[in-house]
Amino acid sequence: MEILQLIQSNLLTPIILFFLFGIIAARIKSDLKIPEAISEFLPIYLLAAIGLHGGIEMRNTGFENMLIPMLVAIGLSLLMTLNHYQILRRLGKFNIFDSYALASTYGAVGAVTFSVGLSFLKNQGVTSEGYLAAILAVLEPVAFILAIFLTNMAVSKQIRQKKKSFTKGDASDLDMGIQETKTKLSQVLHESVTGKAIVILLGSIVIGYIIGESGFDSIKIVFDEMFTGAIVIFMIEMGIIAGQRLGDVKKVGIFLIAFAVIMPTFNGIVGVLVATVMGLSLGGSVMFGLLLASASFIAAPAVLRHAIPQANPSLYITSALGITFPYNIIVLLPIMFAVSTLVHGDGSIDLFNYITKDWI
Amino acid sequence: MEILQLIQSNLLTPIILFFLFGIIAARIKSDLKIPEAISEFLPIYLLAAIGLHGGIEMRNTGFENMLIPMLVAIGLSLLMTLNHYQILRRLGKFNIFDSYALASTYGAVGAVTFSVGLSFLKNQGVTSEGYLAAILAVLEPVAFILAIFLTNMAVSKQIRQKKKSFTKGDASDLDMGIQETKTKLSQVLHESVTGKAIVILLGSIVIGYIIGESGFDSIKIVFDEMFTGAIVIFMIEMGIIAGQRLGDVKKVGIFLIAFAVIMPTFNGIVGVLVATVMGLSLGGSVMFGLLLASASFIAAPAVLRHAIPQANPSLYITSALGITFPYNIIVLLPIMFAVSTLVHGDGSIDLFNYITKDWI
Amino acid sequence: MEILQLIQSNLLTPIILFFLFGIIAARIKSDLKIPEAISEFLPIYLLAAIGLHGGIEMRNTGFENMLIPMLVAIGLSLLMTLNHYQILRRLGKFNIFDSYALASTYGAVGAVTFSVGLSFLKNQGVTSEGYLAAILAVLEPVAFILAIFLTNMAVSKQIRQKKKSFTKGDASDLDMGIQETKTKLSQVLHESVTGKAIVILLGSIVIGYIIGESGFDSIKIVFDEMFTGAIVIFMIEMGIIAGQRLGDVKKVGIFLIAFAVIMPTFNGIVGVLVATVMGLSLGGSVMFGLLLASASFIAAPAVLRHAIPQANPSLYITSALGITFPYNIIVLLPIMFAVSTLVHGDGSIDLFNYITKDWI
Amino acid sequence: MKLYTVKLLTITCEILAQKNIIEILNKHEINAYTTYEVDGNGARGIRGQGFKNEKNVKVEVILREEKLQDIVEEISRTMFANFAIIVYVSDVSVVRTEKF
Amino acid sequence: MKLYTVKLLTITCEILAQKNIIEILNKHEINAYTTYEVDGNGARGIRGQGFKNEKNVKVEVILREEKLQDIVEEISRTMFANFAIIVYVSDVSVVRTEKF
Amino acid sequence: MKLYTVKLLTITCEILAQKNIIEILNKHEINAYTTYEVDGNGARGIRGQGFKNEKNVKVEVILREEKLQDIVEEISRTMFANFAIIVYVSDVSVVRTEKF
Ligand SMILES: Nc1ncnc2c1ncn2[C@@H]1O[C@H](COP(=O)(O)O)[C@@H](O)[C@H]1O
Ligand SMILES: Nc1ncnc2c1ncn2[C@@H]1O[C@H](COP(=O)(O)O)[C@@H](O)[C@H]1O
Ligand SMILES: Nc1ncnc2c1ncn2[C@@H]1O[C@H](COP(=O)(O)O)[C@@H](O)[C@H]1O
Ligand code: NA
Ligand code: NA
Ligand code: NA
């Protein structure tokens, strides 16, 4: 089948091979490690490159048509976060904290996954809409904020109910709970929006938009030509960290393992189809799907550890980085590409057929 | 006006935009940061690139004619340092330590400013004399040494006078004071000359001179083509640090703020004109002016903190990095370029007219 | 003479000049330093680049014919280690621990030396067999394992003899000694094989082999074109560290200084000749010789400090890094190149004459 | 030169908890402290291998005995359950008591 | 909030000896410790300038007095001769003795 | 294994003052110490955010009580006025007193 071939050819790219290599290095307990300063710098560099590229594209193609995809992405991300929560809480029997933490981890987006996706498309000779970088930036905090809001609501409700059974429902207590939630939320909101990933991404988009192709020329070698090489180096470290996590995978339980594979697949294919309906290009639809499929494993712990400290971080880090990330870049990306090719390949009528067929 | 246009087009280059971006990131209290190892490495890299470039140029064009510009630069730097001191001490009412520290900070040169200047010229399609890199190296310690010498002289004079009022002028005490000053000076001299900036710069100039264009070929991609991209990354960090300093700007007082803008403007334009008179090219005159206009904010604290510990470092760091550096690269550089174009553009007689007109 | 000319032209390459520059910077006690994260990352990068390059070459040319060179290299490495030991113990009067540590340091290989060799050949416009990278990987632990095995044997023999004089030869003690040796050996073996250098090198060879030229395209700029520039940066740090060691050179004694020059020369030329006999190309023979001539100064301390803690590390680090490394890259490399040119230049009959003439 | 005894409170915890610790200190009007990143091993496993987020940090605070109790109590109450953390106290002598 | 006195054992040694120290700790059933890289100067010269291999590391272990003696003894016996190393012990107070 | 009590002197100061501290130590014939970079907050504001020059460093010295007084006195006299710095002393026990 064509998908298998795509998976195989994807498997044999330097990015995936060095990721697998990193996993093996970790499994055989090698002391190989990319120094911290480098692996802290690379995401900043990758996001700057993505942002510049996106901004330049947006300058070329305009960004009027980005509003609908962005709103749809936000809506889908919120819906999916709620959906994850229900599945995790009801079917998975996770406690409320772990459920919200996991729900938002999978509702959020992964910048590294996005980078790999861009490289994948480049390799396939396909382009994507520049404004997707902006959607990446906007999508970053959405799921977290929802999850934290709901967690805090739930907690203060619990406290309220407890209180009620003791004393007789004290309004000031209730106010206090809501007040605290507000403080925490505004703090998380501020932290998310000023978080380095969003800041560098949005900044670079704006700068890319301002400078355009011509202004980009002098820094093109660093921010464009070196991009794939830089990802490769980062993927070694990602592989090593994922490899160290592999041992914990069994601890997260069979339910979460299944969730970490099935959920992204579902979200991703929904994303591809919705994007196609909205008129995004073949590559753009893949990237749109990837945004929804990806889970956050760098930003999530930084936000959630502070906002939902009761949640067990090894659950969400292990599943996002140890299972979903490899699955997404190795298997799901080619699948979504195949799906997008399929639904884009034929005329619009057939397209509609495909969608309705798959959609419901 | 043309200057405004130049400022505007300079403002829209990646280097300046990323610098402004860094400032904004710091102002909104983002946690964005270039890891220490990278931001420590980048100046070394930039100086190596500048040095290699300068050395190769010097091999092409000879360096016999560099002696006069170098001596003039040293002379101007010393004069300007003394001039700064008088202004700061008399008009600004700063204490002797702060006055000397600030005077030498502005008498010294800034390697990062120099890098940005080179990129600015590249962007304008203008070249500059290679030996300016050598002048940069030689100029580094000049102002510090003068300021430290004078500070120590002043301090031992004070001590002497105090002693005189108690006991009757003890010659051995005086000797001791002078002795200590000598020790301290020779220490500072040694530290300056072996300081990493000078060492890598001079070393790279020599190596560039030896290898020439052909030997440079194999490392050209790293030390030439990546140059602007590397500056961009460094400018993010410079912006962040400058942004963190912005809050302190009001603390340095209105006098120092004015000084930090007017003094470089004066020094820089003097530099452009003197360089033009000495026969430097359009671009060379801009760089010569920039050398004199720039203030030191990486080397200065390292030298002054040890040599004049009584001076308040937040005065000289904040004014040099928070005010003068942004002003120099955003506003003054285009102004100097316009001035240099003006005085270079016309025939030599007109040139002379311009100079005499502006000069006195 | 031609060799002198080669040495001179080698001396004037950026790699060697920046190395010498680093030495000078250290001697004048400059505070210049490449940040730790960078100098830790560069060897990983260099090995990845070497491995990818080797793997791609092997894909082009096949690797069937690499078995004999590899076995010969292992055999020679073991023989040389034993030979070093005899010379150091008998002539040099070093104690058993220092003798084995030094013997294996010089029996092992140096990845940095190998990188410089590749650049040297590139500069000369000469290629080498890709599988030499694989031999580099395999050769890494060989000499260590032999030395550690023999040291432990010697130690347990000593213990046994001591015991005998007290009690009457206790078999269980003997067993314990052998047991401990086995444990230690298997630990060292595991550590060597999972050591970062070998892991990244082997991994990159395999990946290079899989992706081939076409897959390499997207990362070529980072892993090929930037190679020499990256070495140059690394050589600054190597020079600095070697320069810091220079003061210790007199402490290692005249015997070890002579050993550190003569032994590599002998081993290297033997290597060139043997490789030529085995049919390696001009460049391949130089690299083969360099493998045998090089001493290990990054891997050696990490392995030996743990396995033969009684040995004085400053002996083996100082001689390998402070003497042999500069000698190898500045003097011996051109010599071996001249020898290889000589024995490759003429027809096979002459070649045979040269070899037999030189060999015995 | 007389030395005065004060307390040195050391908190070793996961780096993402540093903010919580500083907040607690600030709440008790303590704005002076020293921090540095460390690796570690403990009940919550090895820390410091992967992402920087997974390192530990040490926070050291020199303070007077008066404030010690409350701070230790608040840290224990709010953080022991959910974070990788240890807290310990030792005696140190300083010259300028007015600074602490 | 009652504080209990335990011991803080600090080992500052060359980084390549860290493994040996951890092995000794593990042998005495101690799996909790904190480590960080440091520079230093001592009988074996300045450390921390060149390769990372030539840095020092500090290993800090909070433990009960019972285990202290044996561990210090084993480190002294097996490591003092061949490595750049110092070992010292101090008193610290903790809340949760059960953790150490 | 008998342990002997000595003093641990810790200086936390701005990194550009490290040289001054080491000079003072050397003047008192002390050439053994451990150093590491730290961040901090204190009377002179937050340190450790921008340039490396603006970080702090900790210098730790194990020494005998005899030398302690003079060194603390000299540091106090020459450095307290102009630098971001704190100094504190604690008791530690060591095995090999001859080393310190
Ligand atoms: N006994 C100990 N001695 C020194 N450090 C410890 C000890 N126990 C825990 N730690 C440190 O505290 C961190 C958190 O401990 P834990 O909550 O037990 O995982 C560990 O990662 C170590 O850095
Ligand atoms: N008196 C001391 N005070 C603080 N640290 C020391 C002292 N002596 C040695 N060290 C540390 O222990 C390491 C090893 O010491 P040595 O074995 O004496 O070279 C040194 O590099 C320092 O980091
Ligand atoms: N109370 C304290 N506890 C721990 N460290 C402190 C304390 N006060 C100051 N420091 C450290 O000493 C440095 C200098 O202090 P200061 O001179 O008060 O700015 C600070 O940046 C902190 O690293
Ligand atoms: Na998602
Ligand atoms: Na100046
Ligand atoms: Na060898």
Coordinates of N, CA, C and O in Angstrom, one line a residue, chain C residues 33 36 40 187 191 237-238 241 244-245 297-298 301-302 305-306 309-310 317 321, chain E residues 14 16-17 19-20 23 37 39 44 48-55 82-84:
Chain C
K33 N 38.1 31.3 26.3 CA 37.6 29.9 26.6 C 36.4 29.7 25.7 O 35.6 30.6 25.6
E36 N 31.9 25.6 27.8 CA 31.9 24.1 28.0 C 30.8 23.4 27.1 O 31.1 22.4 26.5
E40 N 31.8 20.6 24.4 CA 31.3 19.3 24.6 C 30.5 18.8 23.4 O 30.4 17.6 23.1
Q187 N 32.4 -4.4 32.7 CA 31.9 -3.1 33.0 C 32.6 -2.1 32.0 O 32.0 -1.3 31.3
E191 N 31.0 0.0 29.1 CA 31.1 1.5 29.1 C 31.8 1.9 27.8 O 31.4 3.0 27.2
E237 N 39.8 25.6 21.3 CA 39.7 25.1 22.7 C 40.8 24.0 22.9 O 41.4 24.0 24.0
M238 N 41.1 23.2 21.9 CA 42.1 22.2 22.0 C 43.5 22.9 22.3 O 44.3 22.4 23.1
I241 N 43.6 24.2 25.9 CA 43.9 23.1 26.9 C 45.3 22.6 26.7 O 46.0 22.3 27.7
Q244 N 47.6 25.0 28.3 CA 47.6 24.9 29.8 C 48.4 23.7 30.2 O 49.0 23.7 31.3
R245 N 48.5 22.7 29.4 CA 49.3 21.5 29.7 C 50.8 21.7 29.5 O 51.6 20.9 30.0
F297 N 42.9 11.3 24.0 CA 43.0 12.2 25.1 C 41.7 12.7 25.6 O 41.6 13.4 26.6
I298 N 40.6 12.3 24.9 CA 39.3 12.6 25.5 C 38.7 11.3 26.1 O 38.3 11.3 27.3
P301 N 41.1 9.4 29.4 CA 40.9 9.7 30.9 C 39.6 9.2 31.4 O 39.6 8.6 32.5
A302 N 38.5 9.3 30.6 CA 37.2 8.8 31.1 C 37.3 7.3 31.4 O 36.7 6.9 32.4
R305 N 40.7 6.5 34.2 CA 40.5 7.0 35.6 C 39.7 6.1 36.4 O 39.9 6.0 37.6
H306 N 38.7 5.4 35.8 CA 37.9 4.5 36.5 C 38.5 3.1 36.6 O 38.4 2.5 37.6
P309 N 42.7 3.5 38.4 CA 42.8 4.8 39.1 C 44.2 5.0 39.7 O 44.5 6.2 40.0
Q310 N 45.0 4.0 39.8 CA 46.3 4.2 40.4 C 47.2 4.9 39.4 O 48.2 5.4 39.9
I317 N 47.5 12.3 30.0 CA 46.8 13.4 29.3 C 47.8 14.4 28.7 O 47.7 14.9 27.6
L321 N 47.9 15.0 24.8 CA 47.4 16.2 24.3 C 48.4 17.3 24.1 O 48.4 18.1 23.2
Chain E
E14 N 36.9 14.8 42.0 CA 37.0 14.9 40.5 C 35.8 14.2 39.9 O 35.3 13.2 40.4
L16 N 35.3 12.3 37.4 CA 35.4 10.9 37.0 C 35.3 10.0 38.2 O 35.2 8.8 38.0
A17 N 35.3 10.5 39.4 CA 35.2 9.7 40.6 C 33.7 9.7 41.1 O 33.4 8.9 42.0
K19 N 31.2 8.3 39.8 CA 30.6 7.0 39.7 C 31.0 6.1 40.9 O 30.2 5.4 41.4
N20 N 32.3 6.2 41.2 CA 32.8 5.4 42.4 C 32.0 5.8 43.7 O 31.6 4.9 44.4
E23 N 28.5 4.4 43.6 CA 28.6 3.0 43.8 C 28.7 2.7 45.3 O 28.0 1.8 45.8
E37 N 28.1 20.2 39.5 CA 29.5 20.4 39.0 C 30.1 21.7 39.6 O 29.4 22.7 39.7
D39 N 34.1 23.9 40.3 CA 35.5 24.1 40.0 C 36.2 24.0 41.3 O 35.6 24.1 42.4
R44 N 45.8 18.6 44.4 CA 46.0 18.1 43.0 C 45.8 19.2 41.9 O 45.5 18.9 40.8
G48 N 38.9 22.2 36.6 CA 37.7 22.9 36.0 C 38.0 23.8 34.9 O 37.1 24.6 34.4
Q49 N 39.2 23.8 34.4 CA 39.5 24.7 33.3 C 39.4 24.1 31.9 O 38.9 24.8 31.0
G50 N 39.8 22.8 31.7 CA 39.8 22.3 30.4 C 38.6 21.5 30.0 O 37.5 21.9 30.0
F51 N 38.9 20.2 29.8 CA 37.8 19.3 29.5 C 36.8 19.2 30.7 O 37.3 19.3 31.8
K52 N 35.6 18.8 30.4 CA 34.7 18.6 31.4 C 35.1 17.5 32.4 O 34.9 17.5 33.6
N53 N 35.8 16.5 31.8 CA 36.4 15.4 32.6 C 37.3 15.9 33.7 O 37.6 15.2 34.6
E54 N 37.8 17.1 33.6 CA 38.7 17.6 34.6 C 38.1 18.6 35.5 O 38.8 19.3 36.2
K55 N 36.7 18.6 35.6 CA 36.0 19.4 36.6 C 35.9 18.6 37.9 O 36.3 17.4 38.0
N82 N 44.0 7.8 45.4 CA 44.1 8.0 44.0 C 43.4 9.2 43.4 O 43.5 9.5 42.2
F83 N 42.5 9.8 44.1 CA 41.6 10.8 43.5 C 41.8 12.2 44.2 O 42.1 12.2 45.4
A84 N 41.5 13.2 43.5 CA 41.4 14.6 44.1 C 40.0 14.5 44.8 O 39.0 14.4 44.1

